[in-house]
XYZ file of C-alpha atoms in Angstrom:
556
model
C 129.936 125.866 209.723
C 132.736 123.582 211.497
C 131.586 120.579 212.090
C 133.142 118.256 214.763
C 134.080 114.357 212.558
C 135.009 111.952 214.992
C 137.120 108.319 213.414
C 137.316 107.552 210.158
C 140.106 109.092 207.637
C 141.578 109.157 204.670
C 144.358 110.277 202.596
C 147.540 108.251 201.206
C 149.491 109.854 204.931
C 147.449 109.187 207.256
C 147.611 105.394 208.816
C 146.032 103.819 212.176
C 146.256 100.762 213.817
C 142.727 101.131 215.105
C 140.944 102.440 212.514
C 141.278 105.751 213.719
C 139.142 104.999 216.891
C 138.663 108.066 219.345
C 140.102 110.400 216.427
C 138.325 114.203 216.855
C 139.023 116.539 214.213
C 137.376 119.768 213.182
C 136.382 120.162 209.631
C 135.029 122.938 208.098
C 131.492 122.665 205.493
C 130.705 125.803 203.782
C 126.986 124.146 203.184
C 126.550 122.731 207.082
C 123.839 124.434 209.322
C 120.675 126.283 209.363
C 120.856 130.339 209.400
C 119.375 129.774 212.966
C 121.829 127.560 213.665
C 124.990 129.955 211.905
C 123.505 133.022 214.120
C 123.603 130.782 217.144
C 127.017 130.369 216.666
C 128.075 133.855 215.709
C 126.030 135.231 218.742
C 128.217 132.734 221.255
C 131.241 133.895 219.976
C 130.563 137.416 220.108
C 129.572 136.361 224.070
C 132.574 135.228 224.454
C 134.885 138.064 222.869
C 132.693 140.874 224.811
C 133.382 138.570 228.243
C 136.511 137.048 227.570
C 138.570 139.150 230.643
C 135.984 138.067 233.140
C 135.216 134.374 231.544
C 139.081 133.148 230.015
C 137.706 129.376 229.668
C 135.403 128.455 226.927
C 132.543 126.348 227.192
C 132.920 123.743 224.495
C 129.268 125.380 223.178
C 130.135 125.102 219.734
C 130.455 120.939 220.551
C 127.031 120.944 222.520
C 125.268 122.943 220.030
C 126.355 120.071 217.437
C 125.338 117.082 219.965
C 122.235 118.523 220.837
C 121.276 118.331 217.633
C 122.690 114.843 216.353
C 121.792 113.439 219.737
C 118.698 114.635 221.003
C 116.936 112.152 223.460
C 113.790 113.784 224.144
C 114.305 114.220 227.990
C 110.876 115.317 229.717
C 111.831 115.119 233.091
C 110.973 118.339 235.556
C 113.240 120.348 236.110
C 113.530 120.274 240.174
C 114.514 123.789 242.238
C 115.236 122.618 246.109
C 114.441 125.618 247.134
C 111.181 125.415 246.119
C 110.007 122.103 247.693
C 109.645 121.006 251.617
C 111.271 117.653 251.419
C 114.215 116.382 249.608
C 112.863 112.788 248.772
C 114.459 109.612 246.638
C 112.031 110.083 244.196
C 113.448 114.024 243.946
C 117.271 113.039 243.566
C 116.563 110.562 241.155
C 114.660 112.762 239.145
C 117.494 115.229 239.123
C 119.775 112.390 239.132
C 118.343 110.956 235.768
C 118.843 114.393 233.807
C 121.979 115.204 234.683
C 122.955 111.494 233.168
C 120.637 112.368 230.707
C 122.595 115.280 229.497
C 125.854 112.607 229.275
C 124.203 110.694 227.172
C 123.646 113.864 224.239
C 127.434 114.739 224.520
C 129.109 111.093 223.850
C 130.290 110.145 220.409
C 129.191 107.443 218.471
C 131.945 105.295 218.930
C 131.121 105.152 222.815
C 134.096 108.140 224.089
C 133.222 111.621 225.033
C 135.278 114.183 222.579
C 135.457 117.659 224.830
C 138.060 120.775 224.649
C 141.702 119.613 226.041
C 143.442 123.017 225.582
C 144.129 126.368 227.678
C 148.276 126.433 226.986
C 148.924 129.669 224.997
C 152.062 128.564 223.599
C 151.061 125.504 221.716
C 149.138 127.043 218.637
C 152.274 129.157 217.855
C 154.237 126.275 217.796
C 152.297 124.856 215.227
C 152.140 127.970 213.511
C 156.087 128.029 213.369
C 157.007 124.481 212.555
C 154.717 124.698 209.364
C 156.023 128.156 208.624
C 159.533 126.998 208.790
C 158.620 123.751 206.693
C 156.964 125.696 204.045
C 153.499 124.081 204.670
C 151.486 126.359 206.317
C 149.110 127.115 203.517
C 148.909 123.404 202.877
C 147.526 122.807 206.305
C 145.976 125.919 207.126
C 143.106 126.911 205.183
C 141.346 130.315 205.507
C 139.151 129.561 207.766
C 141.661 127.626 210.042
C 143.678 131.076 210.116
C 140.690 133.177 210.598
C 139.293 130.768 213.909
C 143.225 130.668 215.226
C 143.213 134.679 214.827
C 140.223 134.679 216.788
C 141.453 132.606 219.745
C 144.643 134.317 220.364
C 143.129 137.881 220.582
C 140.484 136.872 222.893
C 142.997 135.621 224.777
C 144.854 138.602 225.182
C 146.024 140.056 228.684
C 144.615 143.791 229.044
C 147.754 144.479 229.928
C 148.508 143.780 225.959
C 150.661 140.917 226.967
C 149.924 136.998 226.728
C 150.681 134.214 229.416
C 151.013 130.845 229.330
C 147.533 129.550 230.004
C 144.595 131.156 229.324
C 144.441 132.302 233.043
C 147.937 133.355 233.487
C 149.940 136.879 233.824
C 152.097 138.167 230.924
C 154.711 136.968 230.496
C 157.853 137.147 227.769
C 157.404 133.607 226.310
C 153.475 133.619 225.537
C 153.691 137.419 224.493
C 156.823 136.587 222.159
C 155.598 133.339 220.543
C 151.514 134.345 220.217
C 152.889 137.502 218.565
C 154.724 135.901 216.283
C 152.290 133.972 214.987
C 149.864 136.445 214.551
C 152.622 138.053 211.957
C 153.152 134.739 210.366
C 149.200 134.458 209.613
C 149.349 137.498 207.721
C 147.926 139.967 210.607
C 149.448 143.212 210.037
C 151.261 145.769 212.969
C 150.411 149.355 210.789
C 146.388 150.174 212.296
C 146.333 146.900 214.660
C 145.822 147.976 218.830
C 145.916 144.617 219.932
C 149.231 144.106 218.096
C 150.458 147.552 218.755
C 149.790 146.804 222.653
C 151.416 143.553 222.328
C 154.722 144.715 221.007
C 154.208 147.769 223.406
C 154.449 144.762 226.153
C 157.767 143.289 224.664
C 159.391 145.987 224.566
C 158.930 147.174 227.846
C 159.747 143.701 229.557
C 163.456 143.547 228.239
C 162.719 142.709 223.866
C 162.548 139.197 223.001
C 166.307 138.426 224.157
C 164.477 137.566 227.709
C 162.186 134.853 225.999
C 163.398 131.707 228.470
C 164.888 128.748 227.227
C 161.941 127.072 225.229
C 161.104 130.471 223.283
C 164.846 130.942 222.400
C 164.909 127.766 220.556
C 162.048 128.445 218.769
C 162.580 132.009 217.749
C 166.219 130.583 216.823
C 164.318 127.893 214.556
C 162.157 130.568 212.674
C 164.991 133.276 212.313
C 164.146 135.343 214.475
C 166.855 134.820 218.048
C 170.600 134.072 216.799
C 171.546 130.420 217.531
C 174.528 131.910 219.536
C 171.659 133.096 221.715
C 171.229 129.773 222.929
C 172.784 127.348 225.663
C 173.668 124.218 224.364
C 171.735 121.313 223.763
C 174.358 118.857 222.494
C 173.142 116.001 220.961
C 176.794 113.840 222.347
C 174.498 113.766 225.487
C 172.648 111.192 223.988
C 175.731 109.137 223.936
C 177.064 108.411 227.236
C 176.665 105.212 228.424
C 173.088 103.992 229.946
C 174.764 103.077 233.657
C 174.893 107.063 234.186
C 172.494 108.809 235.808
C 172.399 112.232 233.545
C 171.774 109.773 230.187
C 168.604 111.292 228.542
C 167.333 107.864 228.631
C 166.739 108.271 232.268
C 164.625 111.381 232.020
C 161.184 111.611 232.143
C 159.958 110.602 228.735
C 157.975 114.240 228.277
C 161.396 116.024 229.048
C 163.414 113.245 227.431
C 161.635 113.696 223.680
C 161.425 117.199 223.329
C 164.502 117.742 224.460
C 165.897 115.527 221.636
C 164.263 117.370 219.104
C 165.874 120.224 219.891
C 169.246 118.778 219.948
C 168.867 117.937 216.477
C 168.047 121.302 215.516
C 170.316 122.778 218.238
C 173.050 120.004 216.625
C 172.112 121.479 212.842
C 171.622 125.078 213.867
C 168.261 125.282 211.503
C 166.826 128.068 210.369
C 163.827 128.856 208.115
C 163.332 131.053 205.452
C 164.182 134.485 205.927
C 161.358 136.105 204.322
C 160.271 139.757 204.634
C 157.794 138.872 207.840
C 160.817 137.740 209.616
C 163.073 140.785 208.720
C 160.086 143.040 210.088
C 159.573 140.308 213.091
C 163.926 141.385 213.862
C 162.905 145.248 213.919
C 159.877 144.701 215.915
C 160.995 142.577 219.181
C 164.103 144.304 219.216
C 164.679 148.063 220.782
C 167.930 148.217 218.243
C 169.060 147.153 215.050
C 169.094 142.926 215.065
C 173.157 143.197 213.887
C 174.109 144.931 217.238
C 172.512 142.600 219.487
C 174.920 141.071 222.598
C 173.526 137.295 222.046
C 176.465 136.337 224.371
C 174.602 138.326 227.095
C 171.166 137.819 226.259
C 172.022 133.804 226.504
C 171.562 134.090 230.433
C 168.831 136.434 229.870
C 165.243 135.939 231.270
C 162.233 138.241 232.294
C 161.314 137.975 235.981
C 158.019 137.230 234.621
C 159.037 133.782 233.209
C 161.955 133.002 235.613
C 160.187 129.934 237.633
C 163.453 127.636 237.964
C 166.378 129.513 237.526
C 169.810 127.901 236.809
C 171.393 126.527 239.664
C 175.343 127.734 240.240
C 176.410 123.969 238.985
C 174.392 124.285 235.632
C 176.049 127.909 235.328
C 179.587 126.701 235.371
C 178.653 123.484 232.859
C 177.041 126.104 230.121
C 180.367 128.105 231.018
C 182.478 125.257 229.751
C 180.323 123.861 227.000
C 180.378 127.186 225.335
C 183.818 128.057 225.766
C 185.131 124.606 225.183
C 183.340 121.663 224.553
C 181.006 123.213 221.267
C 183.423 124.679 219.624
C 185.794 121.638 219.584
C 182.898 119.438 218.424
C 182.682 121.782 215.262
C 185.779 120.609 213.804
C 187.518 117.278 212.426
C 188.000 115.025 213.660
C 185.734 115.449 217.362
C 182.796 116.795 214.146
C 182.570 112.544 213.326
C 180.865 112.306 216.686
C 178.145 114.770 216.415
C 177.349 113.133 212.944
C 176.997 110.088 215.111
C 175.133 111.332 217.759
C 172.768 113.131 215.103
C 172.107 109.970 213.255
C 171.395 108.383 216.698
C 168.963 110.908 217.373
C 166.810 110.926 214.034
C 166.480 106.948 215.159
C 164.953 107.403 217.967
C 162.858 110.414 216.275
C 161.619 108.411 213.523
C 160.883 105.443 216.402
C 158.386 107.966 218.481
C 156.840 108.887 215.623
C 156.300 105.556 213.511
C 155.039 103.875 217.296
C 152.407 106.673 217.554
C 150.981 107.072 214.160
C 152.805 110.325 213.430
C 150.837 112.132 216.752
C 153.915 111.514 218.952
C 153.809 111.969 222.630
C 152.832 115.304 223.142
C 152.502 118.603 220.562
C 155.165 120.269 221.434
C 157.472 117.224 220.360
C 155.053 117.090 217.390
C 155.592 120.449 216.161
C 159.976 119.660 216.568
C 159.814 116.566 215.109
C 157.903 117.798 212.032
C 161.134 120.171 211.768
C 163.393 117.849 212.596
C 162.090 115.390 209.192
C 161.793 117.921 206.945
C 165.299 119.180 207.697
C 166.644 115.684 206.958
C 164.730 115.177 203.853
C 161.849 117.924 203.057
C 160.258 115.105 200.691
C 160.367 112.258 203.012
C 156.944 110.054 203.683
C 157.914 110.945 207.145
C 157.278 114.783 207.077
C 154.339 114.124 204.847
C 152.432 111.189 207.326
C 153.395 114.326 210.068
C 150.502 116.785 208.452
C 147.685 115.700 208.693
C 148.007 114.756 212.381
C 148.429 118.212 213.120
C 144.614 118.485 212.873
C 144.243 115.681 215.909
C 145.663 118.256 218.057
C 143.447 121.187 217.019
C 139.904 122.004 219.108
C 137.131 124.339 218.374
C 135.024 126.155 220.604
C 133.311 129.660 221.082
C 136.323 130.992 221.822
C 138.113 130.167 218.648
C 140.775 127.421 217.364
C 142.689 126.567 219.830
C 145.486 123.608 220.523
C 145.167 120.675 222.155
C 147.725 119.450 225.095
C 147.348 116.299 223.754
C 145.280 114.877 221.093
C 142.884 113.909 224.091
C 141.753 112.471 226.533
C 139.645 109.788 225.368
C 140.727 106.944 227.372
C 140.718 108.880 230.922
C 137.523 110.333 230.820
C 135.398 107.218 230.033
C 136.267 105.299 232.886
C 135.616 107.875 234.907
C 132.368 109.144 233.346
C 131.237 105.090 233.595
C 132.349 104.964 237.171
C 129.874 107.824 237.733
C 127.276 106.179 236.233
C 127.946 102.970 237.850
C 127.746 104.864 241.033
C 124.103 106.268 240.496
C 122.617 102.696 240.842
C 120.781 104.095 237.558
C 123.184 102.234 235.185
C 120.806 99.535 233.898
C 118.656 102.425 232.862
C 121.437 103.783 230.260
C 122.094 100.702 228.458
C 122.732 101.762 225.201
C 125.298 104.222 226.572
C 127.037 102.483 228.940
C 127.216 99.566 226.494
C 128.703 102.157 223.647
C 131.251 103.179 226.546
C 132.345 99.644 227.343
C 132.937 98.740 223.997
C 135.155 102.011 223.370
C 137.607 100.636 226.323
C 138.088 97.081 225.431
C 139.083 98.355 221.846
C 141.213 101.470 223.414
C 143.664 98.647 225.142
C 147.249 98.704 223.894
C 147.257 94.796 222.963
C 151.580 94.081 222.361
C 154.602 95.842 223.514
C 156.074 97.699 220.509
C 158.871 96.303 218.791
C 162.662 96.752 220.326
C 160.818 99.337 222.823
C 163.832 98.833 225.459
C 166.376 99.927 223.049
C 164.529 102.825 222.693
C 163.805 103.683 226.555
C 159.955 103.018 226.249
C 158.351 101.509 228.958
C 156.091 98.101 228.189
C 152.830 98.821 226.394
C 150.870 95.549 226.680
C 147.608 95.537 228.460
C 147.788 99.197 229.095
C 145.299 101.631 228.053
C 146.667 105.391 226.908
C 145.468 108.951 227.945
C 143.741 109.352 224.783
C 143.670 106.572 221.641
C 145.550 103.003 220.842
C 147.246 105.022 217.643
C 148.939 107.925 220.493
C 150.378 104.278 222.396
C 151.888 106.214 225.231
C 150.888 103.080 228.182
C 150.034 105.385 230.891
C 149.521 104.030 234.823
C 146.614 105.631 236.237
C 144.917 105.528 232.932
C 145.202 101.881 232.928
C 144.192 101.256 236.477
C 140.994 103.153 236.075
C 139.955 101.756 233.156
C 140.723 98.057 234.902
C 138.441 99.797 237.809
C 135.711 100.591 234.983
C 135.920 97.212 233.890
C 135.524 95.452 236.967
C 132.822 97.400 237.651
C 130.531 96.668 234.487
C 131.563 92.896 234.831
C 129.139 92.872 237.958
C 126.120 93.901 235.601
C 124.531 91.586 233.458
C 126.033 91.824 229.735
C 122.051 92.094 228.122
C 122.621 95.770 230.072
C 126.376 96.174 229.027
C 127.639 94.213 226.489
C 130.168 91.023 227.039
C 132.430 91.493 229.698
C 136.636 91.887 228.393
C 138.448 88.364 228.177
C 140.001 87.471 231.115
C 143.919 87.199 229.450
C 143.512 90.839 229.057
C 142.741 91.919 232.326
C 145.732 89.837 233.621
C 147.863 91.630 231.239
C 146.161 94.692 232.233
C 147.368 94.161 236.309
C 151.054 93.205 234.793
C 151.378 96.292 233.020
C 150.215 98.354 236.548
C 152.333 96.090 238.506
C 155.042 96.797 236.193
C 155.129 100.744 236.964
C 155.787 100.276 240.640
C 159.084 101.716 241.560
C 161.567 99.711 244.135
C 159.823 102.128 247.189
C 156.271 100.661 246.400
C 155.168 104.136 244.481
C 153.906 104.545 240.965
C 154.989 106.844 238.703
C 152.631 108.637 235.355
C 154.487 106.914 231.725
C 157.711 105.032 233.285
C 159.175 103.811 236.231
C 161.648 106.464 237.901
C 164.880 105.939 236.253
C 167.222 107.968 238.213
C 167.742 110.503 240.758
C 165.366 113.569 242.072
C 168.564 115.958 242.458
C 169.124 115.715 238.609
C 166.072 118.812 238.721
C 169.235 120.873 239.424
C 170.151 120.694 235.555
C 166.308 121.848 234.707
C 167.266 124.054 231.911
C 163.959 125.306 230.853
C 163.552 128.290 233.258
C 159.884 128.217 233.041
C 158.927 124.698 234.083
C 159.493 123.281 237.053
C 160.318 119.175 238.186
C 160.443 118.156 234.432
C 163.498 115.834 234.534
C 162.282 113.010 236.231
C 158.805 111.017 236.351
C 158.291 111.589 240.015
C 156.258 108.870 241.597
């Protein structure tokens, strides 16, 4: 059985500032559970697959079947139908009141957080699935059983239509149905005998072939060998150095935008490709209605199904592709204009190797993750970088009755305590829960980001000290609203008596915690998510994802 392990962790790659507090990974023990217990699970996941086009979002059974069990508080307390009594009284909402906390208290981790599913983005997994195929580890990091759960996931979230979107609840479209194929292949599935595959490709094909993935799938398909660089608009990593003062420096964008979009200059800047193994040869036959050789990559550059087209490019980003293709990319390919993009590539693996050492190898968000895990292994394939990358991959994998899914983060540790405290706080039944409010408090003081990380301005991160993150002190993204609601938290259990509690936070670091919010205002008195804004709302016009929209800028 897979067994949820939250903290502690070993190996000679993995490091933590914290001691690996809030860390939820999924590991599996051959030996764990009853027969009961295996059947239970078996007989939720069948549930699932059987309902999975009227029900699309798991339950997170597989993680309350576990707690249940490890946390079991013996709750006696009647269960109370209003519809079956004459008068709603105190003594009846309390009652109800006190189970529903009660049933809180069974689902929260022993370090005082409450681990739960963070997923429902169909893209994510194959991302993974790519960067490790690419990097020749994806047998290192995924076992069997890891292949067999991730399997599971992406056909029960299969479109009838035979198509996959981009959530679990969203229409086909070219980039889900593209990259979840994919890595269905690269696991070893097999197209000969398979419907849901068969269907799948059926689905490609008949929305324009893989030369209308949008932007993001390009570069991805281009990484694995699958979509010809040429294919591709360009990302050129010069961009990264313009000076500061100018609005359209990378610096300025939103950081989400800003680091994945630096990956991929790298590789755009290098032009990687994997290993071109027989799964990728048949992968060219089957997204393609013709032979890979004849394909126009010129016109299938501008190419994008209608189904994915949710920004297209504006006229002025139309005319600037125009002249970096025709112009400005091939000049930077020769000597001597070729000495800057060895500059501007060196610059970039910096700042790479900056996001990832200041997060503990989890980096901001997976899909910068899965790039920059590329992006090391391209510069040195034996480097302690690439190896301290793999074994955070599994902080960004989740389990649940629907299968192995990924994560959009590796959490959201330090968001949903506050809250889940403020609702407890708010039942005037808070003195009753003591031991897990007192867990909960305890999990926040330690979750604050105590220093700014070193030369952080140079690098375009905001200030870190006194802020809390959106999941754990190793991810050390400072985040505003996470911050001001675990301040509110704070406050709130300073008012109750610390025999109830536990001590109350030091004073310093709730005055460091109001500089750090203070600090994200922007000049027009808003706040903004990660960073101040840094520049100008009409720079959305050079969106060049196609699929996302207002991803440029942190907008207040």
């Amino acid at each position: 059985m897979w067994k949820l392990k939250i903290g502690g962790a070993s190996g000679p790659w993995l490091r933590s500032t914290s001691e690996f507090l809030g860390r939820q990974v999924w590991e599996f023990d051959p030996d764990a559970g009853t027969a009961e217990e295996r059947a239970e699970v078996e007989r939720m996941r069948r549930d699932f697959t059987e309902h999975r086009f009227q029900r699309k979002e798991s339950q997170d059974l597989l993680l309350r079947l576990q707690y249940a069990k490890l946390n079991s508080l013996g709750v006696n307390n009647p269960k109370i139908k209003l519809e079956n009594i004459t008068e709603v009284t105190e003594e009846c909402i309390s009652t109800s009141l006190t189970r529903a906390l009660n049933q809180w208290c069974t689902l929260q981790a022993h370090d005082g957080h409450w681990p739960g599913d963070y997923s429902g983005i169909l893209f994510i997994m194959p991302m993974f699935i790519f960067s490790l195929y690419v990097t020749r580890s994806l047998d290192i990091v995924i076992s069997s059983e890891h292949r067999r759960e991730i399997c599971r996931h992406i056909y029960n979230h299969q479109n009838e239509d035979g198509g996959w979107g981009i959530h679990v609840r969203g229409p086909s479209n070219m980039f889900g149905s593209c990259l979840n194929y994919a890595a269905l292949r690269l696991l070893g599935e097999m197209l000969h005998g398979n419907d849901a595959l068969i269907k799948g490709q059926d689905w490609i094909l008949s929305h324009g072939t893989a030369t209308h993935v949008p932007q993001w799938g390009k570069i991805f398909l281009s990484i694995l060998g699958i979509y010809d660089w040429s294919g591709n608009n360009p990302i050129i990593p010069e961009l990264w150095l313009v000076p500061y003062f100018l609005p359209i420096h990378p610096g300025r964008f939103w950081c989400f935008c800003r680091l994945v979009y630096m990956s991929m200059a790298y590789l755009y800047g290098k032009k990687f490709v994997g290993p071109i193994t027989p799964t990728i040869l048949a992968l060219r036959e089957e997204l393609y209605c013709g032979p890979y050789e004849n394909i126009d990559w010129n016109k299938a550059r501008d190419s994008c199904a209608k189904e994915d087209l949710h920004h297209p490019h504006s006229q002025a980003q139309s005319i600037i592709n125009g002249c970096l293709n025709r112009f400005v990319e091939p000049m930077l390919n020769y000597w001597p204009v070729n000495k800057l993009r060895e500059r501007a590539m060196s610059n970039l693996m910096e700042h790479i190797h900056y996001n990832d050492e200041t997060t503990e190898y989890i980096t901001i968000c997976p899909v910068d993750k899965a790039l920059n895990m590329i992006c090391c292994w391209v510069e040195n394939p034996n480097s302690n970088a690439f190896k301290q990358h793999l074994p955070r991959v599994y902080d960004y994998l989740w389990l649940a009755e629907d299968g192995m899914k990924a994560k959009i983060y590796d959490g959201c540790q330090s968001w949903e305590t506050p809250f889940i405290i403020q609702a407890f706080f708010s039942s005037n039944l808070i003195e009753e829960f003591g031991p897990t409010i007192e867990k909960a408090h305890e999990f926040i003081k330690k979750s604050q980001v105590r220093k700014n990380y070193p030369s952080y301005q140079s690098f375009y991160r905001h200030r870190s000290k006194g802020s809390w993150t959106l999941s754990t002190i190793d991810n050390g993204w400072s985040v505003s609203d996470c911050t001001a609601e675990s301040v509110k938290a704070l406050l709130l259990l300073s008012k109750i008596l610390p025999k109830h509690v536990g001590d109350s936070i030091e004073e310093e670091r709730l005055y460091d915690a109001i500089d750090c919010i203070l600090s994200f205002m922007n000049k027009d008195g808003s706040f903004s998510t990660y960073e101040c804004k840094r520049t100008y709302s009409w720079l959305e016009v050079l969106n060049p994802s196609e699929s996302f929209q207002n991803i440029v800028i942190d907008h207040p």
